[in-house]
Amino acid sequence: QVQLVESGGGLVQAGTSLRLSCAASGRTSSSYVLAWFRQAPGKEREFVAAITPSGGSTYYADSLKGRFTISRDNAKNTVYLQMDSLKPEDTAVYYCAAAPTRSRREDYYYTYIYTYWGQGTQVTVSS
């Protein structure tokens, strides 16, 4: 069992930065792939970024590459999402998720492989 708790959301102006954190707890949490998804009102939950247990590999939604950076600190059992040059369209609830590693990296982009989810943190970007 893995528990995930997000923090760091808030109301910010366009062009600024925000860093989200997700604290993971559970005996094997450091062995899971950790990811961020987001869901805007009236839209489906979408993939943002994922990072492998060692932190050696990262994956991003094409539209967010260059603005968002995922990282993890296994000593703190925490995954981070650094979001730069924020835009109003980044407004959403951001969710942290955990999944066992997969042989196909393409799988990390899909919600169905993630076993554990956090409660989400709201990010609102004003123009």
Short mmCIF file of C-alpha atoms in Angstrom, two decimals:
data_model
loop_
_atom_site.label_atom_id
_atom_site.label_comp_id
_atom_site.label_asym_id
_atom_site.label_seq_id
_atom_site.Cartn_x
_atom_site.Cartn_y
_atom_site.Cartn_z
CA GLN A 1 0.00 0.00 0.00
CA VAL A 2 1.29 3.44 -0.97
CA GLN A 3 -0.15 6.70 0.26
CA LEU A 4 0.40 9.89 -1.68
CA VAL A 5 -0.13 13.44 -0.43
CA GLU A 6 0.29 16.42 -2.74
CA SER A 7 1.06 19.97 -1.68
CA GLY A 8 2.22 23.25 -3.14
CA GLY A 9 -0.74 24.26 -5.25
CA GLY A 10 -2.20 27.74 -5.22
CA LEU A 11 -3.18 30.83 -7.17
CA VAL A 12 -0.39 32.36 -9.25
CA GLN A 13 -0.05 34.83 -12.10
CA ALA A 14 0.80 33.80 -15.62
CA GLY A 15 4.52 33.69 -16.30
CA THR A 16 5.49 32.73 -12.78
CA SER A 17 6.66 29.39 -11.36
CA LEU A 18 5.32 26.90 -8.86
CA ARG A 19 6.70 23.69 -7.41
CA LEU A 20 4.43 20.87 -6.39
CA SER A 21 5.46 18.16 -3.97
CA CYS A 22 4.08 14.70 -3.40
CA ALA A 23 5.05 12.80 -0.29
CA ALA A 24 4.86 9.05 -0.66
CA SER A 25 4.62 6.64 2.22
CA GLY A 26 4.60 2.89 2.29
CA ARG A 27 7.19 0.20 2.52
CA THR A 28 7.95 -0.02 -1.20
CA SER A 29 7.12 3.50 -2.37
CA SER A 30 10.70 4.11 -3.54
CA SER A 31 10.39 1.21 -6.00
CA TYR A 32 7.43 2.71 -7.85
CA VAL A 33 7.25 4.90 -10.89
CA LEU A 34 5.83 8.25 -9.75
CA ALA A 35 3.89 10.52 -12.03
CA TRP A 36 1.88 13.69 -12.23
CA PHE A 37 -1.43 14.02 -14.00
CA ARG A 38 -3.79 16.96 -14.18
CA GLN A 39 -7.48 17.47 -14.73
CA ALA A 40 -9.11 20.71 -15.74
CA PRO A 41 -12.86 21.29 -15.27
CA GLY A 42 -14.87 19.40 -17.86
CA LYS A 43 -11.82 17.64 -19.25
CA GLU A 44 -10.29 14.22 -18.92
CA ARG A 45 -7.35 13.59 -16.66
CA GLU A 46 -4.17 13.99 -18.68
CA PHE A 47 -0.58 12.87 -18.28
CA VAL A 48 1.98 15.48 -17.26
CA ALA A 49 5.21 13.68 -16.37
CA ALA A 50 6.62 10.48 -14.88
CA ILE A 51 9.89 9.40 -13.33
CA THR A 52 11.34 5.94 -12.79
CA PRO A 53 12.31 4.66 -9.32
CA SER A 54 15.97 5.57 -9.68
CA GLY A 55 15.16 8.93 -11.22
CA GLY A 56 17.24 7.95 -14.21
CA SER A 57 14.45 8.25 -16.74
CA THR A 58 11.78 10.88 -17.08
CA TYR A 59 8.83 11.21 -19.42
CA TYR A 60 6.82 14.28 -20.31
CA ALA A 61 3.74 15.24 -22.22
CA ASP A 62 5.03 16.73 -25.45
CA SER A 63 3.16 19.99 -24.91
CA LEU A 64 4.83 20.55 -21.52
CA LYS A 65 8.44 19.72 -22.32
CA GLY A 66 10.73 22.60 -21.49
CA ARG A 67 8.38 24.20 -18.98
CA PHE A 68 7.78 21.40 -16.48
CA THR A 69 10.42 19.31 -14.71
CA ILE A 70 9.82 16.20 -12.63
CA SER A 71 12.31 15.01 -10.03
CA ARG A 72 12.35 12.79 -6.99
CA ASP A 73 14.24 12.48 -3.73
CA ASN A 74 14.02 8.88 -2.58
CA ALA A 75 15.62 9.71 0.76
CA LYS A 76 12.59 11.91 1.42
CA ASN A 77 10.13 9.70 -0.49
CA THR A 78 9.04 12.78 -2.38
CA VAL A 79 8.44 13.59 -6.03
CA TYR A 80 8.40 17.17 -7.28
CA LEU A 81 6.97 18.97 -10.25
CA GLN A 82 8.64 22.26 -11.09
CA MET A 83 6.35 24.32 -13.29
CA ASP A 84 7.79 27.37 -15.02
CA SER A 85 6.29 30.02 -17.30
CA LEU A 86 2.83 29.06 -16.17
CA LYS A 87 -0.11 29.78 -18.43
CA PRO A 88 -3.83 30.10 -17.66
CA GLU A 89 -4.39 26.81 -19.50
CA ASP A 90 -2.26 25.08 -16.87
CA THR A 91 -5.09 25.63 -14.41
CA ALA A 92 -6.17 22.23 -13.12
CA VAL A 93 -6.14 19.87 -10.20
CA TYR A 94 -2.78 18.14 -10.19
CA TYR A 95 -2.60 14.54 -9.04
CA CYS A 96 0.33 12.41 -7.99
CA ALA A 97 0.23 8.73 -8.89
CA ALA A 98 2.33 5.61 -8.35
CA ALA A 99 2.72 2.49 -10.45
CA PRO A 100 4.97 -0.55 -10.58
CA THR A 101 7.57 -0.37 -13.32
CA ARG A 102 6.53 -1.51 -16.78
CA SER A 103 8.50 -3.00 -19.63
CA ARG A 104 6.90 -0.60 -22.12
CA ARG A 105 7.68 3.02 -21.33
CA GLU A 106 4.69 4.06 -23.40
CA ASP A 107 2.47 2.66 -20.65
CA TYR A 108 3.48 5.43 -18.25
CA TYR A 109 1.36 7.92 -20.16
CA TYR A 110 -1.89 6.17 -19.28
CA THR A 111 -3.92 6.45 -16.08
CA TYR A 112 -4.91 2.78 -16.01
CA ILE A 113 -1.48 1.52 -14.95
CA TYR A 114 -1.36 3.69 -11.82
CA THR A 115 -2.43 1.83 -8.74
CA TYR A 116 -2.27 4.63 -6.20
CA TRP A 117 -3.43 8.23 -6.40
CA GLY A 118 -3.23 11.28 -4.21
CA GLN A 119 -6.15 13.56 -3.45
CA GLY A 120 -4.93 16.32 -5.76
CA THR A 121 -3.85 19.92 -5.34
CA GLN A 122 -5.44 22.86 -7.13
CA VAL A 123 -3.31 25.08 -9.35
CA THR A 124 -4.93 28.23 -10.69
CA VAL A 125 -3.07 30.51 -13.08
CA SER A 126 -4.52 33.97 -13.60
CA SER A 127 -3.90 36.01 -16.72
#
